[in-house]
CSV table of C-alpha atoms and ligand atoms in Angstrom, one decimal:
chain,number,residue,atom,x,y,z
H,202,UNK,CA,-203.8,-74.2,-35.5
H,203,UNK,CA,-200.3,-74.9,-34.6
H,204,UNK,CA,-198.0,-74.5,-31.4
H,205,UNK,CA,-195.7,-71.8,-32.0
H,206,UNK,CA,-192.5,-73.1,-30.2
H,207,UNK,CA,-190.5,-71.3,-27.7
H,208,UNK,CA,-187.1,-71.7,-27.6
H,209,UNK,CA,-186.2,-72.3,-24.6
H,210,UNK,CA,-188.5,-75.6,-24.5
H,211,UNK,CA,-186.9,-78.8,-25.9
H,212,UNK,CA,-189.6,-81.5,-27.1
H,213,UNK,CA,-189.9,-85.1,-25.7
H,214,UNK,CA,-191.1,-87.9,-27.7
H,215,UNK,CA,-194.0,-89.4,-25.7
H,216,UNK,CA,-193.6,-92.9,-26.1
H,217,UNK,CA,-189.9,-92.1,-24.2
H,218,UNK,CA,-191.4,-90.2,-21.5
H,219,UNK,CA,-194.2,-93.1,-20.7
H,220,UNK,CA,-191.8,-95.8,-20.5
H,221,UNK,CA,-189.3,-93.7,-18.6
H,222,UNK,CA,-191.9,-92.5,-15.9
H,223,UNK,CA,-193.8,-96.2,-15.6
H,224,UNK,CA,-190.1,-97.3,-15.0
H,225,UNK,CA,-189.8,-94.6,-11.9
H,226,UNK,CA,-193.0,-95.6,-10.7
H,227,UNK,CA,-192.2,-99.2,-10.8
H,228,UNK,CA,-188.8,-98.1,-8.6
H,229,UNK,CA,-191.3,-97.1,-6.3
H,230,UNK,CA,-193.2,-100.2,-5.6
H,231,UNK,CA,-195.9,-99.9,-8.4
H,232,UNK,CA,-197.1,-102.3,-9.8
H,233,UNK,CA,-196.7,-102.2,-13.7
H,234,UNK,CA,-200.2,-101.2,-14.5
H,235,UNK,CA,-200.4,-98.4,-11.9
H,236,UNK,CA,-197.1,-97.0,-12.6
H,237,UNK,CA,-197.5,-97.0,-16.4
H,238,UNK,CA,-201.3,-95.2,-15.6
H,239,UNK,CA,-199.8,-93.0,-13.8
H,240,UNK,CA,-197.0,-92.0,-16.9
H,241,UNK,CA,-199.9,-92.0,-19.8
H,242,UNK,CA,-201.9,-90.0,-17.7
H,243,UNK,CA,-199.3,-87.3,-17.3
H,244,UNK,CA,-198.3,-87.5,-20.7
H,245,UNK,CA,-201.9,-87.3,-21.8
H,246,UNK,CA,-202.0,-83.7,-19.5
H,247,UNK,CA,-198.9,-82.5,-21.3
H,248,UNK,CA,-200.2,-83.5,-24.7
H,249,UNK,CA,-203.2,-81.5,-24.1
H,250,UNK,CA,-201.4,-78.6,-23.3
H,251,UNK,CA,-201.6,-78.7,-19.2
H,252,UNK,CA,-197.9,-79.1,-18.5
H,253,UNK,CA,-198.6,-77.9,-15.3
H,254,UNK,CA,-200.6,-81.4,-14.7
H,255,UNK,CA,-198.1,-83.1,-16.6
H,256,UNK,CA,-194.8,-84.8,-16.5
H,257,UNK,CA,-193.4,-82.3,-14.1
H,258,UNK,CA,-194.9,-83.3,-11.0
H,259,UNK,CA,-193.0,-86.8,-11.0
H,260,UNK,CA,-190.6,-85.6,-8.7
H,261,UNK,CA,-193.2,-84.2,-6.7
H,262,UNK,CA,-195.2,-87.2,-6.8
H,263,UNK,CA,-192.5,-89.2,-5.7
H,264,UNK,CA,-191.5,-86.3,-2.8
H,265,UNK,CA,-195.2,-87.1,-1.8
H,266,UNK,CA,-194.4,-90.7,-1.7
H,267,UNK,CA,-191.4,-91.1,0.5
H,268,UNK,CA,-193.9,-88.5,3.1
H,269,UNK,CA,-196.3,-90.8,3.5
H,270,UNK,CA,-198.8,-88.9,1.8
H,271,UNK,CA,-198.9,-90.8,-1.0
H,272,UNK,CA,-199.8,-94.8,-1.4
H,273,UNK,CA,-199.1,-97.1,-4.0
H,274,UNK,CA,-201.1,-100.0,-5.3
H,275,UNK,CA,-204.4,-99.1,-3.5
H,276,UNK,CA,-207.9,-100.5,-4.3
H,277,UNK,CA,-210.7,-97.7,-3.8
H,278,UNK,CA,-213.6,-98.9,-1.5
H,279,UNK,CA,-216.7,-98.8,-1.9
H,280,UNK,CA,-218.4,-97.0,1.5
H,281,UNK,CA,-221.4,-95.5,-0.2
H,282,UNK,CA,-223.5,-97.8,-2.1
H,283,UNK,CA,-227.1,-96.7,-2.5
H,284,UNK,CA,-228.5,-97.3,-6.1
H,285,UNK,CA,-227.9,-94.2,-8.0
H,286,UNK,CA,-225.7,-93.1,-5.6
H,287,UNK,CA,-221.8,-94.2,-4.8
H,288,UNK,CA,-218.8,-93.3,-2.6
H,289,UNK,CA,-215.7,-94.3,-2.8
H,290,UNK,CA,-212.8,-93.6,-0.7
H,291,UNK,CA,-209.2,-94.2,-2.0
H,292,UNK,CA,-207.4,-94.0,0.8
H,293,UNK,CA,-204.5,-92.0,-0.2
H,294,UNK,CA,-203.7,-94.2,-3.0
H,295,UNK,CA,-202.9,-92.7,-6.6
H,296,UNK,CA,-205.4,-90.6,-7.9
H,297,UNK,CA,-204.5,-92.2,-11.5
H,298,UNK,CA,-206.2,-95.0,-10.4
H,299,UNK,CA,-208.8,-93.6,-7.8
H,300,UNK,CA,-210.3,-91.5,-10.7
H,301,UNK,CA,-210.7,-94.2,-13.0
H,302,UNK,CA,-212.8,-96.3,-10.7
H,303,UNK,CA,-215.1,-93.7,-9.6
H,304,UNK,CA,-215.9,-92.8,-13.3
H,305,UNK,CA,-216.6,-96.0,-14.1
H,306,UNK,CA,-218.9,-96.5,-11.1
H,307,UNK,CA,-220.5,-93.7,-12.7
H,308,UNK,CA,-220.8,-94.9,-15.9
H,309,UNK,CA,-222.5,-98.5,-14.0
H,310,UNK,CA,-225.1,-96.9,-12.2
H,311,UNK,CA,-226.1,-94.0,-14.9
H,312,UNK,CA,-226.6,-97.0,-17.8
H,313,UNK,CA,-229.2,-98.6,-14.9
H,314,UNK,CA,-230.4,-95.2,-13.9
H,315,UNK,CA,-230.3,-92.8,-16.3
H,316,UNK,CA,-228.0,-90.8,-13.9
H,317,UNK,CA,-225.4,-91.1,-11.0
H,318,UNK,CA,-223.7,-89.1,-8.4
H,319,UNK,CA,-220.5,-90.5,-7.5
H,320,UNK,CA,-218.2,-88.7,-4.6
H,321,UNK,CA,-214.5,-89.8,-4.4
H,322,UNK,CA,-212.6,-89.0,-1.0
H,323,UNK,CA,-209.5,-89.2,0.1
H,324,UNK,CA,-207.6,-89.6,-3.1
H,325,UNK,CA,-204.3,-88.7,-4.6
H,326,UNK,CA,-203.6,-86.3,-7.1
H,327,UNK,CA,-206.3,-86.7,-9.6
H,328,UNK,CA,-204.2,-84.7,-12.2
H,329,UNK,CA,-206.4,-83.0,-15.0
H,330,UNK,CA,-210.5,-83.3,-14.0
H,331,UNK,CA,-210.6,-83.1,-17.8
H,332,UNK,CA,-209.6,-87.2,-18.1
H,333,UNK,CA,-212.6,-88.2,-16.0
H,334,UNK,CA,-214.9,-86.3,-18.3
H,335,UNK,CA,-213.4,-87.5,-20.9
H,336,UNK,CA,-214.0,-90.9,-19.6
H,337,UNK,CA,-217.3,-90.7,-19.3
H,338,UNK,CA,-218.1,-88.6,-22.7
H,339,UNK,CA,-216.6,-91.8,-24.4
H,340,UNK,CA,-219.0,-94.2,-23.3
H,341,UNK,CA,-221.6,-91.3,-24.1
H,342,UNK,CA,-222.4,-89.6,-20.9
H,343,UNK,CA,-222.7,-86.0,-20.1
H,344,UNK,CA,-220.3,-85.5,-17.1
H,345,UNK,CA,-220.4,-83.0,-13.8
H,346,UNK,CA,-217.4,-82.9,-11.7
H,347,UNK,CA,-216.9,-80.6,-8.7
H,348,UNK,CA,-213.3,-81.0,-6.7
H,349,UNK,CA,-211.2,-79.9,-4.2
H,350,UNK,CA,-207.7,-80.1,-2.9
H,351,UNK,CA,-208.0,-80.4,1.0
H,352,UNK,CA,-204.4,-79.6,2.2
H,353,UNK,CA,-203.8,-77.4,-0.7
H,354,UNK,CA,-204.2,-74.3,0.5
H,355,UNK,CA,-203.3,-71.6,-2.0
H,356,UNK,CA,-205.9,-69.0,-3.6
H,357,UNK,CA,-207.1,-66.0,-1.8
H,358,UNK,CA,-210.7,-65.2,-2.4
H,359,UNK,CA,-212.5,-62.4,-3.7
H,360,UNK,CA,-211.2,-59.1,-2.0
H,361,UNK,CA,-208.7,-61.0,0.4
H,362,UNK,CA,-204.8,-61.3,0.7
H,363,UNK,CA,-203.6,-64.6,2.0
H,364,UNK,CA,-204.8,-68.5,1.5
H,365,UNK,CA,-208.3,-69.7,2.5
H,366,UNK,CA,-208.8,-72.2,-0.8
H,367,UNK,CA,-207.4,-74.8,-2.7
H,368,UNK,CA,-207.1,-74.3,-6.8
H,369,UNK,CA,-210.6,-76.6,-6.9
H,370,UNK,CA,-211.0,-77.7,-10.7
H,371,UNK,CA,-214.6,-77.8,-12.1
H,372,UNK,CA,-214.8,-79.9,-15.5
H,373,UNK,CA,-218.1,-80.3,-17.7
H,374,UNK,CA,-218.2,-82.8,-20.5
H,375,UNK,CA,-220.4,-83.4,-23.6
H,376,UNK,CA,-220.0,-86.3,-26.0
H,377,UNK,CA,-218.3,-85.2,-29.4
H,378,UNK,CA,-218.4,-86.6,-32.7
H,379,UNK,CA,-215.6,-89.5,-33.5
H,380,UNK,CA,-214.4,-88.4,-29.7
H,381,UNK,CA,-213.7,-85.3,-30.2
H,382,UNK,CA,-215.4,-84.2,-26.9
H,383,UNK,CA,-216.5,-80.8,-25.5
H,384,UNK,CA,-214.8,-80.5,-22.4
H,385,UNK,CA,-214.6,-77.6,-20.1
H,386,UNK,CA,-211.9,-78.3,-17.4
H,387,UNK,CA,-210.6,-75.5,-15.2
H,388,UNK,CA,-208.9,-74.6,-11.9
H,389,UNK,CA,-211.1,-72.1,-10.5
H,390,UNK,CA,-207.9,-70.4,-9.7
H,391,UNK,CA,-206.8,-67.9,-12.1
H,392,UNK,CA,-204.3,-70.2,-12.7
H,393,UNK,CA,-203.6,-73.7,-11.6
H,394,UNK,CA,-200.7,-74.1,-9.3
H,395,UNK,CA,-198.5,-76.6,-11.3
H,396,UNK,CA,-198.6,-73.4,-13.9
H,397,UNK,CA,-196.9,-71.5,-11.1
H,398,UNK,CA,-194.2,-74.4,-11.1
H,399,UNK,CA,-193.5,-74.5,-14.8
H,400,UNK,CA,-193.3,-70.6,-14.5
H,401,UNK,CA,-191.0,-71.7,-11.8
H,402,UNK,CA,-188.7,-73.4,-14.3
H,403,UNK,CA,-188.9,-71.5,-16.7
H,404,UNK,CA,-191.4,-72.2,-19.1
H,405,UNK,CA,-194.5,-70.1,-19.6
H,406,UNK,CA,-195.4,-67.1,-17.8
H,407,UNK,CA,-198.2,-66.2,-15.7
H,408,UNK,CA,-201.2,-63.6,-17.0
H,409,UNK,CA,-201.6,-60.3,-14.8
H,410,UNK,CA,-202.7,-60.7,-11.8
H,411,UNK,CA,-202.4,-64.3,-11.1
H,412,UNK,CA,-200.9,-64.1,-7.7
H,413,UNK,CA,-200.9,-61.8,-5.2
H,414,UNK,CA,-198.1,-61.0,-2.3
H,415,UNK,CA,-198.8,-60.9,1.4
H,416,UNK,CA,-199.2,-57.1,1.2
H,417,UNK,CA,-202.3,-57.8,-1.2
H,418,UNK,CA,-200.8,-56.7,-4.4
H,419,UNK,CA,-200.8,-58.2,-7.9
H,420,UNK,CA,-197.5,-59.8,-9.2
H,421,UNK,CA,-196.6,-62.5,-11.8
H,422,UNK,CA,-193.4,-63.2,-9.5
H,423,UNK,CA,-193.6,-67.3,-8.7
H,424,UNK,CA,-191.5,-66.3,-5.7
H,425,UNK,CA,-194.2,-65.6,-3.4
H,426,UNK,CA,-195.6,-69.1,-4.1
H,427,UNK,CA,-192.5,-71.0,-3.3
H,428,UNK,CA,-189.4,-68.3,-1.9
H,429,UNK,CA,-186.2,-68.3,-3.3
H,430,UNK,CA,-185.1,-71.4,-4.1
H,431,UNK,CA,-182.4,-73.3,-5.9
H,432,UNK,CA,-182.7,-75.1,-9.8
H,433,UNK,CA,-182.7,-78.3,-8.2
H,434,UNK,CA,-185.3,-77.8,-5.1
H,435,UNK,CA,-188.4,-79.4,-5.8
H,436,UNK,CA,-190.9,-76.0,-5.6
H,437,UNK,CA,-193.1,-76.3,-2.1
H,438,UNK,CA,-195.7,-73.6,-2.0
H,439,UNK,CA,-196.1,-74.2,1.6
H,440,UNK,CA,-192.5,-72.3,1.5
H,441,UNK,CA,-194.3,-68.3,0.3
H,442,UNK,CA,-196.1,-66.8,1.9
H,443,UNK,CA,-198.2,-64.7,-1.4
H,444,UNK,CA,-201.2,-66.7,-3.0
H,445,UNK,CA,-203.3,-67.3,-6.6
H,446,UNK,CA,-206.0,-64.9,-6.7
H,447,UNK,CA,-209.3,-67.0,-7.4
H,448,UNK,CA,-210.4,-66.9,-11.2
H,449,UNK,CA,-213.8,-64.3,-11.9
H,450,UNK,CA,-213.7,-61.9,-9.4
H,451,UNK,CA,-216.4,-62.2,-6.7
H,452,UNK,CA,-218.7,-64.7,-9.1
H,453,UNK,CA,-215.6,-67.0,-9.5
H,454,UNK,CA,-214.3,-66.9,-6.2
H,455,UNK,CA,-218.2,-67.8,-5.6
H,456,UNK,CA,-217.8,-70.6,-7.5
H,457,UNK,CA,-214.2,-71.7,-5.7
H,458,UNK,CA,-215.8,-71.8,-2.8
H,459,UNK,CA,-218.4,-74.2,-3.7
H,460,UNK,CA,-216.1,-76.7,-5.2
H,461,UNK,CA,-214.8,-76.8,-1.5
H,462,UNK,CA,-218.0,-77.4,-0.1
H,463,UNK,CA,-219.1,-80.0,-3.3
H,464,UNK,CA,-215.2,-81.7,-3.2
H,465,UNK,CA,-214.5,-81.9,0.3
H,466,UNK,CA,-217.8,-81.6,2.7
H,467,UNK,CA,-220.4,-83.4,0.8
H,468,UNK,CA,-217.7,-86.3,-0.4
H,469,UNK,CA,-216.1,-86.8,3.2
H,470,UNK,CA,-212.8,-85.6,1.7
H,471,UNK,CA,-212.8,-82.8,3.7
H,472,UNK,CA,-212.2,-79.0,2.9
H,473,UNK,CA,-209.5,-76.8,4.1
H,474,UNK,CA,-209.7,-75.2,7.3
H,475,UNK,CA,-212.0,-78.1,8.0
H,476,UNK,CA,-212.0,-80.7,11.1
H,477,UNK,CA,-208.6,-82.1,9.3
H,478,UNK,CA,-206.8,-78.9,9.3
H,479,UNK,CA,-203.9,-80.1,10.6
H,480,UNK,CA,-203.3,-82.9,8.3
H,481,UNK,CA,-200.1,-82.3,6.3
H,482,UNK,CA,-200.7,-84.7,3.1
H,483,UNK,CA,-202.8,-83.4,0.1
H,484,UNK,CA,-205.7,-85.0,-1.1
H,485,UNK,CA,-208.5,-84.7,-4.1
H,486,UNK,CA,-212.4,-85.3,-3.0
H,487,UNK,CA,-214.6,-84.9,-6.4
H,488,UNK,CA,-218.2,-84.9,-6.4
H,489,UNK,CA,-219.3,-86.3,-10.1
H,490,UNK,CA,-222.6,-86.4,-11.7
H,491,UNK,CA,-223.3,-88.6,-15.0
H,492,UNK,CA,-226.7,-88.2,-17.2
H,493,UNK,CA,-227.4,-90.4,-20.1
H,494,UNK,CA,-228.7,-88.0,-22.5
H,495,UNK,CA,-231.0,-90.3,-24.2
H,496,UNK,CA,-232.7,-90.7,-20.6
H,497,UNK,CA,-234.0,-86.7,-21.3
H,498,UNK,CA,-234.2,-85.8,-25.0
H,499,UNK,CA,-234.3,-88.1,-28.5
H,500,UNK,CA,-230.2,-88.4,-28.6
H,501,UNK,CA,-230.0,-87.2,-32.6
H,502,UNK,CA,-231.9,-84.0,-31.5
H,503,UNK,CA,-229.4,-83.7,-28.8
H,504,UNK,CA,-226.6,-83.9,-31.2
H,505,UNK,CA,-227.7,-81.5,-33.7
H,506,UNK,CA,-228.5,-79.3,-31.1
H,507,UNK,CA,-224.8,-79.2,-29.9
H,508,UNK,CA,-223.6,-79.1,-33.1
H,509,UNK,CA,-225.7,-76.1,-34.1
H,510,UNK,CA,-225.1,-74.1,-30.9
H,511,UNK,CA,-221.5,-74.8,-31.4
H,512,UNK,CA,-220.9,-73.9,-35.2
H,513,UNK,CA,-223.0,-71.1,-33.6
H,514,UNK,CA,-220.5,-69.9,-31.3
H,515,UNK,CA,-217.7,-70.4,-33.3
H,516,UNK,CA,-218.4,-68.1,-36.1
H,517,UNK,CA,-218.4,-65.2,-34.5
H,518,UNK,CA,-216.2,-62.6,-35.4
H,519,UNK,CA,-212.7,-62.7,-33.9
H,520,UNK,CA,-211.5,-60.1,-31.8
H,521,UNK,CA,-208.9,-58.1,-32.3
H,522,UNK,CA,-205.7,-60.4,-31.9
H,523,UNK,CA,-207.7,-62.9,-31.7
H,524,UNK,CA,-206.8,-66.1,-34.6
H,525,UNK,CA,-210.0,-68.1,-33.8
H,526,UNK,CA,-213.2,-68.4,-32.0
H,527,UNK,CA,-213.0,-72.0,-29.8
H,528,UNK,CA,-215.2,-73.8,-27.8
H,529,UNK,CA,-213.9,-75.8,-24.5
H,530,UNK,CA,-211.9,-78.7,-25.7
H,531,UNK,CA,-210.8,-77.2,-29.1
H,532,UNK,CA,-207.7,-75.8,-28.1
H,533,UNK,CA,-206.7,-79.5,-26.0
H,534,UNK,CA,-208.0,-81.6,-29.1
H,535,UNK,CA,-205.7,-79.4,-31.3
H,536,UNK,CA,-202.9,-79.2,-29.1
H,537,UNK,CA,-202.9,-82.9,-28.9
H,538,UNK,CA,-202.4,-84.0,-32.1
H,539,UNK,CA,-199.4,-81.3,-32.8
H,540,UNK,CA,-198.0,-82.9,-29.3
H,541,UNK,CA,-197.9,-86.2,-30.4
H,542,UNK,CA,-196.8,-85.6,-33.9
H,543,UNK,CA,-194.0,-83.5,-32.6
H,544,UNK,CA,-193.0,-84.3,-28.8
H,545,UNK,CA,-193.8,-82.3,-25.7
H,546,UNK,CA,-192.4,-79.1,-24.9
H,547,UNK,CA,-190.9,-79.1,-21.8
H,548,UNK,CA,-188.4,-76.6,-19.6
H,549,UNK,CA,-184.8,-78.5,-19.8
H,550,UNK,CA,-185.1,-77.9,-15.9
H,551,UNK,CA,-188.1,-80.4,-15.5
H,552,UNK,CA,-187.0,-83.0,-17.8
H,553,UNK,CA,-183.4,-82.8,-15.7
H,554,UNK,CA,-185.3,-83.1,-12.6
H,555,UNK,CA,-186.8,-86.0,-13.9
H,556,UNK,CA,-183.8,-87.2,-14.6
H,557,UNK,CA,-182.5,-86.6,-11.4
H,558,UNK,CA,-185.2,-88.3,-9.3
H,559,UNK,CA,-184.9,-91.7,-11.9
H,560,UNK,CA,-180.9,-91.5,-10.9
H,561,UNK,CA,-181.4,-91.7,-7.7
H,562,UNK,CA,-184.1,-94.5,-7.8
H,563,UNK,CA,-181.9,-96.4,-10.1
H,564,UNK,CA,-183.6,-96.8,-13.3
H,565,UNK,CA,-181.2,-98.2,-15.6
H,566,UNK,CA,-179.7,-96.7,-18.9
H,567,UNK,CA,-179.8,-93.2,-18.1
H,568,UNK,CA,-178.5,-91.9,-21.5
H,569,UNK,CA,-182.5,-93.2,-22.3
H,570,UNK,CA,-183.3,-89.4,-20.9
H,571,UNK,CA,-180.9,-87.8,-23.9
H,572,UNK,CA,-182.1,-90.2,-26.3
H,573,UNK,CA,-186.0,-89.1,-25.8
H,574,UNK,CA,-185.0,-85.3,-27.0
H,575,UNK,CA,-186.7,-84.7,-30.2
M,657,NAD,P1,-206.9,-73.2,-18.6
M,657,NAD,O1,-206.9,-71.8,-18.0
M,657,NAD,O2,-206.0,-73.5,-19.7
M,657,NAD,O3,-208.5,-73.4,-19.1
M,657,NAD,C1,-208.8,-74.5,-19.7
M,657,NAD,C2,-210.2,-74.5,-20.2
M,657,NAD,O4,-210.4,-73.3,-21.1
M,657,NAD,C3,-210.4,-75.7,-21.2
M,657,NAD,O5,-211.8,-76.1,-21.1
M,657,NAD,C4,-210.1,-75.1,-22.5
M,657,NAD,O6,-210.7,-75.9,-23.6
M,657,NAD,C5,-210.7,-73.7,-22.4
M,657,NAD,N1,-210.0,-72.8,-23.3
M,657,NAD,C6,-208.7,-72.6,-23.4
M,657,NAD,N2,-208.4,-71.6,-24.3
M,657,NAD,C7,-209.6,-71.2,-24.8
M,657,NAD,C8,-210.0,-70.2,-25.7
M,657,NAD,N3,-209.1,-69.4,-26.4
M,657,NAD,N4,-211.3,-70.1,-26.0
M,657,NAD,C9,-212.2,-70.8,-25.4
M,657,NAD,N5,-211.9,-71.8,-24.5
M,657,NAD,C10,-210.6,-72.0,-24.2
M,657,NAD,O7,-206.7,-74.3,-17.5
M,657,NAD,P2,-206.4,-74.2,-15.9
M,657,NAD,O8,-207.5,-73.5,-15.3
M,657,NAD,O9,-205.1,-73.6,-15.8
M,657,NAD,O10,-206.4,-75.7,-15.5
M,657,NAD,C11,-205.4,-76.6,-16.0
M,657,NAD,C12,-205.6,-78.0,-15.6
M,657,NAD,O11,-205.3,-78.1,-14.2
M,657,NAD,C13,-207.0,-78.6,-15.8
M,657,NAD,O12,-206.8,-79.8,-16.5
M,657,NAD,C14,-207.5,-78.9,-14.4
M,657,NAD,O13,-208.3,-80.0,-14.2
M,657,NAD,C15,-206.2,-79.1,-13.6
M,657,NAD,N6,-206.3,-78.9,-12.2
M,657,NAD,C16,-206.2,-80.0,-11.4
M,657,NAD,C17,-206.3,-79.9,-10.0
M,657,NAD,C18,-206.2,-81.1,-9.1
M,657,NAD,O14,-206.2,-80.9,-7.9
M,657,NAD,N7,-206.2,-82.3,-9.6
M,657,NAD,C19,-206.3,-78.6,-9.4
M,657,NAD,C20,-206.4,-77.5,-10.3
M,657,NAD,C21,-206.4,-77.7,-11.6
């Protein structure tokens, strides 16, 4: 299953764009480790096929930065330490970073307990819930993570007009043979917002009835998100006054609303319209749960049973239209290796606002952004 191209995408060779971006992050005070984090992590989103959790958001990150919102080099503490049980806020520090130590607290306490809930406050963009999953699926863990975006406020819920929720991703992950993992990672939006963005600027466009206007009809239009605004504007949804309609109708908005109440209340993180209302900076609280399988059931049983249910699932007839029958993590695993093989696709408009935002940080050798065109 290959990408069909689109032509108005150019491709990026990866190993540019990672050393291009850890050299912006560096600009920013960084250290090396965080900043280059930070790039493979993005470039990881757009190499699964999640550009809107990819390299676009550097300028956006950066925006965040020179607000206040945003710290670098921050060490997550620990505030919650009760045996099976951990907290950890990171204090507005990168997300890239935040979410790699509270997975691996996970992973700590579920080898010595047989499970671990972990909640994470306060943190930066976390970027795609998918990675933490991930994380954890490689060390053999089944994964649980629950998250909200408190100072996000975007989606409307079930059978209402205007913002009340964040997008609030929920991922579930299951160890995969030779790592190829099964990972279900989703905004409970219909759509996340950084799709909005690459909509935005041109790249792909929205399904029906992804956003709604302030009048409480259905448009694909990423002007209600963000309001007219110019090529070079970095898009600010705080700036339309429309919204994402939450994924699912009433059962999904259900389960959008939870993720508040999972990410943000029980972490500490907050949820919007909460005690912290008025805060203007955005932040991530996740709420993760790790099981070690072979704590419940015989672990080659466990396999086979997976493997079974999902050869099951697969062979089912497609529908009409419809190439191939997938399970959650197919389409990333296959979109992965075509990315890496052959760049990532990315709106001209995003990689020249990348561009842009390393200009005016002065990272060196700018011609370095031509060269990294496929
Ligand atoms: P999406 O709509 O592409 O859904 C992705 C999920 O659906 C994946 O599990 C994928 O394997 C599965 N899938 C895709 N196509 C399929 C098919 N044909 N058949 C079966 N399964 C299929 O993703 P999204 O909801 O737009 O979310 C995008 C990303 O945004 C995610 O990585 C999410 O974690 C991230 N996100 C992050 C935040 C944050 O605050 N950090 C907020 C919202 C979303």
């Amino acid at each position: 299953m290959s990408e069909k191209s689109n032509s108005a995408e150019i491709r990026i060779d990866v190993n540019y764009a990672i050393e291009l971006i850890t050299e912006i992050f560096q600009a920013k005070s960084c250290n090396h480790y965080e900043a280059k984090t930070i790039a493979e992590r993005l470039c990881g989103s757009n190499l699964k096929g999640h550009d809107s959790h990819g390299i676009a958001r550097v300028p956006r990150y950066v925006e965040w930065m020179e607000r206040g919102w945003l710290y670098p080099n921050m060490k997550p503490e620990l505030v919650v330490d009760a045996g099976a049980m951990a907290c950890l806020d990171a204090k507005q520090g990168f997300g890239q970073i935040a979410g790699e130590c509270a997975v691996d607290e996970g992973i700590e306490r579920a080898k010595k307990h047989g499970c671990s809930v972990v909640g994470l406050r306060n943190s930066g963009h976390l970027g795609r819930i998918g990675d933490w999953a991930e994380r954890a699926a490689d060390v053999g863990l089944v994964s649980f993570h629950f998250v909200n975006v408190r100072g996000s406020l975007l989606v409307a819920p079930f059978g209402g007009s205007d913002r009340r929720g964040s997008t609030s991703p929920l991922a579930i992950g299951v160890p995969g043979e030779n790592k190829n993992h099964i990972i279900l990672d989703m905004a409970t939006s219909t759509v996340a917002e950084g799709k909005v963005m690459v909509a935005q600027k041109g790249g792909k466009k929205l399904p029906h009835g992804a956003l709604i206007d302030s009048l409480g009809n259905l448009t694909v239009n990423p002007e209600v998100m963000y309001g007219k605004i110019s090529d070079s504007e970095v898009p600010d949804p705080n700036k339309g006054t429309g919204a994402i309609t939450a994924f699912g109708l009433h059962k999904g908005s259900g389960i959008n609303f939870m993720m508040e109440i999972l990410g943000g209340a029980l972490t500490g993180s907050g949820v919007n319209g909460g005690v912290d209302k008025d805060k203007e900076n955005i932040q991530n609280g996740m709420l993760s749960i790790y099981i070690s399988i072979k704590n419940f059931v015989d672990l080659n049983y466990f396999k086979n049973e997976v493997k079974l249910y999902s050869d099951f699932v697969r062979s089912s007839p497609p529908a009409k239209n419809v190439e191939q029958v997938l399970i959650p993590g197919d389409k990333e695993i296959s979109t992965n290796n075509d990315r890496f093989k052959n760049g990532l696709p990315v709106a001209p408009l995003v990689w020249e606002n990348i561009k842009s935002t390393a200009e005016k940080l002065n990272v060196p050798e700018l011609d370095r952004f031509e060269k990294a065109i496929k």
